[in-house]
């Protein structure tokens, strides 16, 4: 690891400084690690880094399967399998336990009422038709070989179900009940602005190595990934431009965000 990367590592292990770097990317970190089916993040109130672990190794499981066979003294075939950890770890430069306070609107849905009524008070087809809002009575009778109201009565009993969905209250961002704390782990790898592709590959290796890690349930959304991925780029000091101009910070930020990775710039 070069001197520039060593200095970047020292900066990233400062919890207050890392929280400041993560704050503009906090929404992306939460969306990386949680499926927000019933939640909508209105704003991010605060980001806290509870702990940092520099150079954290990740040992992905390694699985081997196969078979062996013999013909002497008799034909035999057997399957075998082996599962263990890889000898070479995937390194996370900084693993941080993060808490993100968000103001969020939550609507888990639900029923306000459910009423089932028998439909038997009708003497004409039009009276029956008015009992149902979405029923194509003509198509229904044709498909069942019915032609008169007497045929309809004789074919069976009919029920009408009325479902009323619960209306959520009007969202108030100032209501303390709408403030939620999301706990997550951020896996930060140190990259170089002249090798963005290599930084993305390093982050992808972390995600692949952690793919089978158990996911603890939480009170907000559904946990879908063990780590939120981030790449920290040390920004070189001002000086003469290199012979080939690389990507700018805005371009890197957009590129990584589209890949689901938070870009952090150490200026």
JSON list of N, CA and C in Angstrom, two decimals, residues 57-110:
[
{"chain": "A", "resi": 57, "resn": "UNK", "atom": "N", "xyz": [-10.45, -8.74, 7.05]},
{"chain": "A", "resi": 57, "resn": "UNK", "atom": "CA", "xyz": [-10.45, -9.82, 6.05]},
{"chain": "A", "resi": 57, "resn": "UNK", "atom": "C", "xyz": [-11.82, -10.46, 5.93]},
{"chain": "A", "resi": 58, "resn": "UNK", "atom": "N", "xyz": [-12.14, -10.87, 4.73]},
{"chain": "A", "resi": 58, "resn": "UNK", "atom": "CA", "xyz": [-13.40, -11.54, 4.44]},
{"chain": "A", "resi": 58, "resn": "UNK", "atom": "C", "xyz": [-13.06, -12.85, 3.72]},
{"chain": "A", "resi": 59, "resn": "UNK", "atom": "N", "xyz": [-13.44, -13.97, 4.36]},
{"chain": "A", "resi": 59, "resn": "UNK", "atom": "CA", "xyz": [-13.14, -15.28, 3.79]},
{"chain": "A", "resi": 59, "resn": "UNK", "atom": "C", "xyz": [-14.40, -15.87, 3.18]},
{"chain": "A", "resi": 60, "resn": "UNK", "atom": "N", "xyz": [-14.55, -15.78, 1.88]},
{"chain": "A", "resi": 60, "resn": "UNK", "atom": "CA", "xyz": [-15.74, -16.35, 1.27]},
{"chain": "A", "resi": 60, "resn": "UNK", "atom": "C", "xyz": [-15.70, -17.87, 1.31]},
{"chain": "A", "resi": 61, "resn": "UNK", "atom": "N", "xyz": [-16.87, -18.52, 1.39]},
{"chain": "A", "resi": 61, "resn": "UNK", "atom": "CA", "xyz": [-16.88, -19.99, 1.38]},
{"chain": "A", "resi": 61, "resn": "UNK", "atom": "C", "xyz": [-16.42, -20.53, 0.04]},
{"chain": "A", "resi": 62, "resn": "UNK", "atom": "N", "xyz": [-15.71, -21.65, 0.12]},
{"chain": "A", "resi": 62, "resn": "UNK", "atom": "CA", "xyz": [-15.21, -22.30, -1.08]},
{"chain": "A", "resi": 62, "resn": "UNK", "atom": "C", "xyz": [-15.79, -23.71, -1.12]},
{"chain": "A", "resi": 63, "resn": "UNK", "atom": "N", "xyz": [-16.41, -24.06, -2.22]},
{"chain": "A", "resi": 63, "resn": "UNK", "atom": "CA", "xyz": [-17.10, -25.34, -2.33]},
{"chain": "A", "resi": 63, "resn": "UNK", "atom": "C", "xyz": [-16.50, -26.14, -3.48]},
{"chain": "A", "resi": 64, "resn": "UNK", "atom": "N", "xyz": [-16.25, -27.41, -3.23]},
{"chain": "A", "resi": 64, "resn": "UNK", "atom": "CA", "xyz": [-15.76, -28.32, -4.27]},
{"chain": "A", "resi": 64, "resn": "UNK", "atom": "C", "xyz": [-16.66, -29.54, -4.32]},
{"chain": "A", "resi": 65, "resn": "UNK", "atom": "N", "xyz": [-17.06, -29.93, -5.51]},
{"chain": "A", "resi": 65, "resn": "UNK", "atom": "CA", "xyz": [-17.88, -31.11, -5.70]},
{"chain": "A", "resi": 65, "resn": "UNK", "atom": "C", "xyz": [-17.34, -31.93, -6.85]},
{"chain": "A", "resi": 66, "resn": "UNK", "atom": "N", "xyz": [-17.53, -33.24, -6.78]},
{"chain": "A", "resi": 66, "resn": "UNK", "atom": "CA", "xyz": [-17.06, -34.10, -7.86]},
{"chain": "A", "resi": 66, "resn": "UNK", "atom": "C", "xyz": [-17.41, -35.55, -7.57]},
{"chain": "A", "resi": 67, "resn": "UNK", "atom": "N", "xyz": [-16.75, -36.45, -8.24]},
{"chain": "A", "resi": 67, "resn": "UNK", "atom": "CA", "xyz": [-16.99, -37.87, -8.04]},
{"chain": "A", "resi": 67, "resn": "UNK", "atom": "C", "xyz": [-15.74, -38.65, -8.43]},
{"chain": "A", "resi": 68, "resn": "UNK", "atom": "N", "xyz": [-15.64, -39.86, -7.95]},
{"chain": "A", "resi": 68, "resn": "UNK", "atom": "CA", "xyz": [-14.58, -40.77, -8.40]},
{"chain": "A", "resi": 68, "resn": "UNK", "atom": "C", "xyz": [-15.22, -42.11, -8.71]},
{"chain": "A", "resi": 69, "resn": "UNK", "atom": "N", "xyz": [-14.60, -42.84, -9.59]},
{"chain": "A", "resi": 69, "resn": "UNK", "atom": "CA", "xyz": [-15.13, -44.14, -10.01]},
{"chain": "A", "resi": 69, "resn": "UNK", "atom": "C", "xyz": [-13.99, -45.13, -10.20]},
{"chain": "A", "resi": 70, "resn": "UNK", "atom": "N", "xyz": [-14.33, -46.42, -10.14]},
{"chain": "A", "resi": 70, "resn": "UNK", "atom": "CA", "xyz": [-13.35, -47.48, -10.36]},
{"chain": "A", "resi": 70, "resn": "UNK", "atom": "C", "xyz": [-14.03, -48.62, -11.10]},
{"chain": "A", "resi": 71, "resn": "UNK", "atom": "N", "xyz": [-13.25, -49.40, -11.76]},
{"chain": "A", "resi": 71, "resn": "UNK", "atom": "CA", "xyz": [-13.78, -50.57, -12.49]},
{"chain": "A", "resi": 71, "resn": "UNK", "atom": "C", "xyz": [-13.19, -51.88, -11.96]},
{"chain": "A", "resi": 72, "resn": "UNK", "atom": "N", "xyz": [-12.12, -51.77, -11.17]},
{"chain": "A", "resi": 72, "resn": "UNK", "atom": "CA", "xyz": [-11.49, -52.96, -10.61]},
{"chain": "A", "resi": 72, "resn": "UNK", "atom": "C", "xyz": [-11.41, -52.80, -9.10]},
{"chain": "A", "resi": 73, "resn": "UNK", "atom": "N", "xyz": [-11.78, -53.75, -8.25]},
{"chain": "A", "resi": 73, "resn": "UNK", "atom": "CA", "xyz": [-12.27, -55.09, -8.63]},
{"chain": "A", "resi": 73, "resn": "UNK", "atom": "C", "xyz": [-13.74, -55.11, -9.07]},
{"chain": "A", "resi": 74, "resn": "UNK", "atom": "N", "xyz": [-14.48, -54.01, -8.80]},
{"chain": "A", "resi": 74, "resn": "UNK", "atom": "CA", "xyz": [-15.87, -53.94, -9.26]},
{"chain": "A", "resi": 74, "resn": "UNK", "atom": "C", "xyz": [-16.17, -52.49, -9.60]},
{"chain": "A", "resi": 75, "resn": "UNK", "atom": "N", "xyz": [-17.21, -52.30, -10.40]},
{"chain": "A", "resi": 75, "resn": "UNK", "atom": "CA", "xyz": [-17.57, -50.95, -10.82]},
{"chain": "A", "resi": 75, "resn": "UNK", "atom": "C", "xyz": [-18.16, -50.20, -9.63]},
{"chain": "A", "resi": 76, "resn": "UNK", "atom": "N", "xyz": [-17.58, -49.07, -9.30]},
{"chain": "A", "resi": 76, "resn": "UNK", "atom": "CA", "xyz": [-18.03, -48.26, -8.16]},
{"chain": "A", "resi": 76, "resn": "UNK", "atom": "C", "xyz": [-17.97, -46.79, -8.55]},
{"chain": "A", "resi": 77, "resn": "UNK", "atom": "N", "xyz": [-18.98, -46.06, -8.11]},
{"chain": "A", "resi": 77, "resn": "UNK", "atom": "CA", "xyz": [-18.98, -44.61, -8.32]},
{"chain": "A", "resi": 77, "resn": "UNK", "atom": "C", "xyz": [-19.46, -43.95, -7.03]},
{"chain": "A", "resi": 78, "resn": "UNK", "atom": "N", "xyz": [-18.79, -42.89, -6.63]},
{"chain": "A", "resi": 78, "resn": "UNK", "atom": "CA", "xyz": [-19.16, -42.17, -5.41]},
{"chain": "A", "resi": 78, "resn": "UNK", "atom": "C", "xyz": [-19.04, -40.67, -5.66]},
{"chain": "A", "resi": 79, "resn": "UNK", "atom": "N", "xyz": [-19.94, -39.92, -5.07]},
{"chain": "A", "resi": 79, "resn": "UNK", "atom": "CA", "xyz": [-19.90, -38.46, -5.13]},
{"chain": "A", "resi": 79, "resn": "UNK", "atom": "C", "xyz": [-19.24, -37.93, -3.86]},
{"chain": "A", "resi": 80, "resn": "UNK", "atom": "N", "xyz": [-18.54, -36.83, -3.99]},
{"chain": "A", "resi": 80, "resn": "UNK", "atom": "CA", "xyz": [-17.94, -36.21, -2.82]},
{"chain": "A", "resi": 80, "resn": "UNK", "atom": "C", "xyz": [-18.10, -34.70, -2.92]},
{"chain": "A", "resi": 81, "resn": "UNK", "atom": "N", "xyz": [-18.05, -34.06, -1.78]},
{"chain": "A", "resi": 81, "resn": "UNK", "atom": "CA", "xyz": [-18.15, -32.61, -1.71]},
{"chain": "A", "resi": 81, "resn": "UNK", "atom": "C", "xyz": [-17.35, -32.09, -0.54]},
{"chain": "A", "resi": 82, "resn": "UNK", "atom": "N", "xyz": [-16.86, -30.87, -0.69]},
{"chain": "A", "resi": 82, "resn": "UNK", "atom": "CA", "xyz": [-16.08, -30.24, 0.37]},
{"chain": "A", "resi": 82, "resn": "UNK", "atom": "C", "xyz": [-16.41, -28.77, 0.40]},
{"chain": "A", "resi": 83, "resn": "UNK", "atom": "N", "xyz": [-16.67, -28.28, 1.60]},
{"chain": "A", "resi": 83, "resn": "UNK", "atom": "CA", "xyz": [-16.97, -26.86, 1.77]},
{"chain": "A", "resi": 83, "resn": "UNK", "atom": "C", "xyz": [-16.09, -26.31, 2.88]},
{"chain": "A", "resi": 84, "resn": "UNK", "atom": "N", "xyz": [-15.45, -25.21, 2.61]},
{"chain": "A", "resi": 84, "resn": "UNK", "atom": "CA", "xyz": [-14.60, -24.57, 3.60]},
{"chain": "A", "resi": 84, "resn": "UNK", "atom": "C", "xyz": [-14.40, -23.11, 3.26]},
{"chain": "A", "resi": 85, "resn": "UNK", "atom": "N", "xyz": [-13.39, -22.51, 3.83]},
{"chain": "A", "resi": 85, "resn": "UNK", "atom": "CA", "xyz": [-13.08, -21.12, 3.55]},
{"chain": "A", "resi": 85, "resn": "UNK", "atom": "C", "xyz": [-11.88, -21.04, 2.62]},
{"chain": "A", "resi": 86, "resn": "UNK", "atom": "N", "xyz": [-11.89, -20.02, 1.78]},
{"chain": "A", "resi": 86, "resn": "UNK", "atom": "CA", "xyz": [-10.75, -19.82, 0.90]},
{"chain": "A", "resi": 86, "resn": "UNK", "atom": "C", "xyz": [-9.52, -19.43, 1.72]},
{"chain": "A", "resi": 87, "resn": "UNK", "atom": "N", "xyz": [-8.36, -19.80, 1.20]},
{"chain": "A", "resi": 87, "resn": "UNK", "atom": "CA", "xyz": [-7.13, -19.48, 1.93]},
{"chain": "A", "resi": 87, "resn": "UNK", "atom": "C", "xyz": [-6.78, -18.01, 1.83]},
{"chain": "A", "resi": 88, "resn": "UNK", "atom": "N", "xyz": [-7.11, -17.37, 0.70]},
{"chain": "A", "resi": 88, "resn": "UNK", "atom": "CA", "xyz": [-6.78, -15.97, 0.50]},
{"chain": "A", "resi": 88, "resn": "UNK", "atom": "C", "xyz": [-8.01, -15.11, 0.77]},
{"chain": "A", "resi": 89, "resn": "UNK", "atom": "N", "xyz": [-7.93, -14.20, 1.73]},
{"chain": "A", "resi": 89, "resn": "UNK", "atom": "CA", "xyz": [-9.11, -13.38, 2.04]},
{"chain": "A", "resi": 89, "resn": "UNK", "atom": "C", "xyz": [-9.29, -12.25, 1.03]},
{"chain": "A", "resi": 90, "resn": "UNK", "atom": "N", "xyz": [-10.50, -11.74, 0.99]},
{"chain": "A", "resi": 90, "resn": "UNK", "atom": "CA", "xyz": [-10.80, -10.48, 0.30]},
{"chain": "A", "resi": 90, "resn": "UNK", "atom": "C", "xyz": [-10.74, -9.39, 1.38]},
{"chain": "A", "resi": 91, "resn": "UNK", "atom": "N", "xyz": [-9.95, -8.35, 1.12]},
{"chain": "A", "resi": 91, "resn": "UNK", "atom": "CA", "xyz": [-9.70, -7.35, 2.16]},
{"chain": "A", "resi": 91, "resn": "UNK", "atom": "C", "xyz": [-10.64, -6.16, 2.01]},
{"chain": "A", "resi": 92, "resn": "UNK", "atom": "N", "xyz": [-11.24, -5.79, 3.12]},
{"chain": "A", "resi": 92, "resn": "UNK", "atom": "CA", "xyz": [-12.01, -4.55, 3.22]},
{"chain": "A", "resi": 92, "resn": "UNK", "atom": "C", "xyz": [-11.11, -3.54, 3.92]},
{"chain": "A", "resi": 93, "resn": "UNK", "atom": "N", "xyz": [-10.78, -2.45, 3.26]},
{"chain": "A", "resi": 93, "resn": "UNK", "atom": "CA", "xyz": [-9.84, -1.50, 3.85]},
{"chain": "A", "resi": 93, "resn": "UNK", "atom": "C", "xyz": [-10.37, -0.91, 5.15]},
{"chain": "A", "resi": 94, "resn": "UNK", "atom": "N", "xyz": [-11.65, -0.55, 5.18]},
{"chain": "A", "resi": 94, "resn": "UNK", "atom": "CA", "xyz": [-12.27, -0.05, 6.41]},
{"chain": "A", "resi": 94, "resn": "UNK", "atom": "C", "xyz": [-13.68, -0.60, 6.47]},
{"chain": "A", "resi": 95, "resn": "UNK", "atom": "N", "xyz": [-13.98, -1.31, 7.55]},
{"chain": "A", "resi": 95, "resn": "UNK", "atom": "CA", "xyz": [-15.34, -1.81, 7.80]},
{"chain": "A", "resi": 95, "resn": "UNK", "atom": "C", "xyz": [-15.94, -0.98, 8.93]},
{"chain": "A", "resi": 96, "resn": "UNK", "atom": "N", "xyz": [-17.03, -0.29, 8.65]},
{"chain": "A", "resi": 96, "resn": "UNK", "atom": "CA", "xyz": [-17.60, 0.66, 9.62]},
{"chain": "A", "resi": 96, "resn": "UNK", "atom": "C", "xyz": [-19.03, 0.25, 9.98]},
{"chain": "A", "resi": 97, "resn": "UNK", "atom": "N", "xyz": [-19.32, 0.28, 11.27]},
{"chain": "A", "resi": 97, "resn": "UNK", "atom": "CA", "xyz": [-20.69, 0.13, 11.75]},
{"chain": "A", "resi": 97, "resn": "UNK", "atom": "C", "xyz": [-21.33, 1.51, 11.79]},
{"chain": "A", "resi": 98, "resn": "UNK", "atom": "N", "xyz": [-22.40, 1.68, 11.05]},
{"chain": "A", "resi": 98, "resn": "UNK", "atom": "CA", "xyz": [-23.00, 3.00, 10.83]},
{"chain": "A", "resi": 98, "resn": "UNK", "atom": "C", "xyz": [-24.45, 2.98, 11.25]},
{"chain": "A", "resi": 99, "resn": "UNK", "atom": "N", "xyz": [-24.87, 4.10, 11.83]},
{"chain": "A", "resi": 99, "resn": "UNK", "atom": "CA", "xyz": [-26.29, 4.34, 12.11]},
{"chain": "A", "resi": 99, "resn": "UNK", "atom": "C", "xyz": [-26.73, 5.58, 11.34]},
{"chain": "A", "resi": 100, "resn": "UNK", "atom": "N", "xyz": [-27.83, 5.42, 10.62]},
{"chain": "A", "resi": 100, "resn": "UNK", "atom": "CA", "xyz": [-28.36, 6.52, 9.82]},
{"chain": "A", "resi": 100, "resn": "UNK", "atom": "C", "xyz": [-29.75, 6.86, 10.34]},
{"chain": "A", "resi": 101, "resn": "UNK", "atom": "N", "xyz": [-29.91, 8.08, 10.82]},
{"chain": "A", "resi": 101, "resn": "UNK", "atom": "CA", "xyz": [-31.23, 8.57, 11.24]},
{"chain": "A", "resi": 101, "resn": "UNK", "atom": "C", "xyz": [-31.92, 9.18, 10.03]},
{"chain": "A", "resi": 102, "resn": "UNK", "atom": "N", "xyz": [-33.07, 8.61, 9.66]},
{"chain": "A", "resi": 102, "resn": "UNK", "atom": "CA", "xyz": [-33.81, 9.09, 8.50]},
{"chain": "A", "resi": 102, "resn": "UNK", "atom": "C", "xyz": [-35.20, 9.53, 8.93]},
{"chain": "A", "resi": 103, "resn": "UNK", "atom": "N", "xyz": [-35.73, 10.49, 8.19]},
{"chain": "A", "resi": 103, "resn": "UNK", "atom": "CA", "xyz": [-37.14, 10.85, 8.30]},
{"chain": "A", "resi": 103, "resn": "UNK", "atom": "C", "xyz": [-37.84, 10.17, 7.14]},
{"chain": "A", "resi": 104, "resn": "UNK", "atom": "N", "xyz": [-38.76, 9.27, 7.46]},
{"chain": "A", "resi": 104, "resn": "UNK", "atom": "CA", "xyz": [-39.33, 8.41, 6.43]},
{"chain": "A", "resi": 104, "resn": "UNK", "atom": "C", "xyz": [-40.83, 8.29, 6.59]},
{"chain": "A", "resi": 105, "resn": "UNK", "atom": "N", "xyz": [-41.48, 8.17, 5.44]},
{"chain": "A", "resi": 105, "resn": "UNK", "atom": "CA", "xyz": [-42.92, 7.90, 5.40]},
{"chain": "A", "resi": 105, "resn": "UNK", "atom": "C", "xyz": [-43.10, 6.40, 5.22]},
{"chain": "A", "resi": 106, "resn": "UNK", "atom": "N", "xyz": [-43.89, 5.80, 6.12]},
{"chain": "A", "resi": 106, "resn": "UNK", "atom": "CA", "xyz": [-44.10, 4.36, 6.09]},
{"chain": "A", "resi": 106, "resn": "UNK", "atom": "C", "xyz": [-45.57, 4.06, 5.90]},
{"chain": "A", "resi": 107, "resn": "UNK", "atom": "N", "xyz": [-45.85, 3.21, 4.93]},
{"chain": "A", "resi": 107, "resn": "UNK", "atom": "CA", "xyz": [-47.22, 2.77, 4.68]},
{"chain": "A", "resi": 107, "resn": "UNK", "atom": "C", "xyz": [-47.20, 1.28, 4.41]},
{"chain": "A", "resi": 108, "resn": "UNK", "atom": "N", "xyz": [-47.48, 0.52, 5.44]},
{"chain": "A", "resi": 108, "resn": "UNK", "atom": "CA", "xyz": [-47.50, -0.94, 5.30]},
{"chain": "A", "resi": 108, "resn": "UNK", "atom": "C", "xyz": [-48.82, -1.45, 4.78]},
{"chain": "A", "resi": 109, "resn": "UNK", "atom": "N", "xyz": [-49.73, -0.55, 4.45]},
{"chain": "A", "resi": 109, "resn": "UNK", "atom": "CA", "xyz": [-51.03, -0.98, 3.94]},
{"chain": "A", "resi": 109, "resn": "UNK", "atom": "C", "xyz": [-51.91, -1.53, 5.05]},
{"chain": "A", "resi": 110, "resn": "UNK", "atom": "N", "xyz": [-52.88, -2.28, 4.69]},
{"chain": "A", "resi": 110, "resn": "UNK", "atom": "CA", "xyz": [-53.79, -2.89, 5.67]},
{"chain": "A", "resi": 110, "resn": "UNK", "atom": "C", "xyz": [-55.23, -2.63, 5.30]}
]
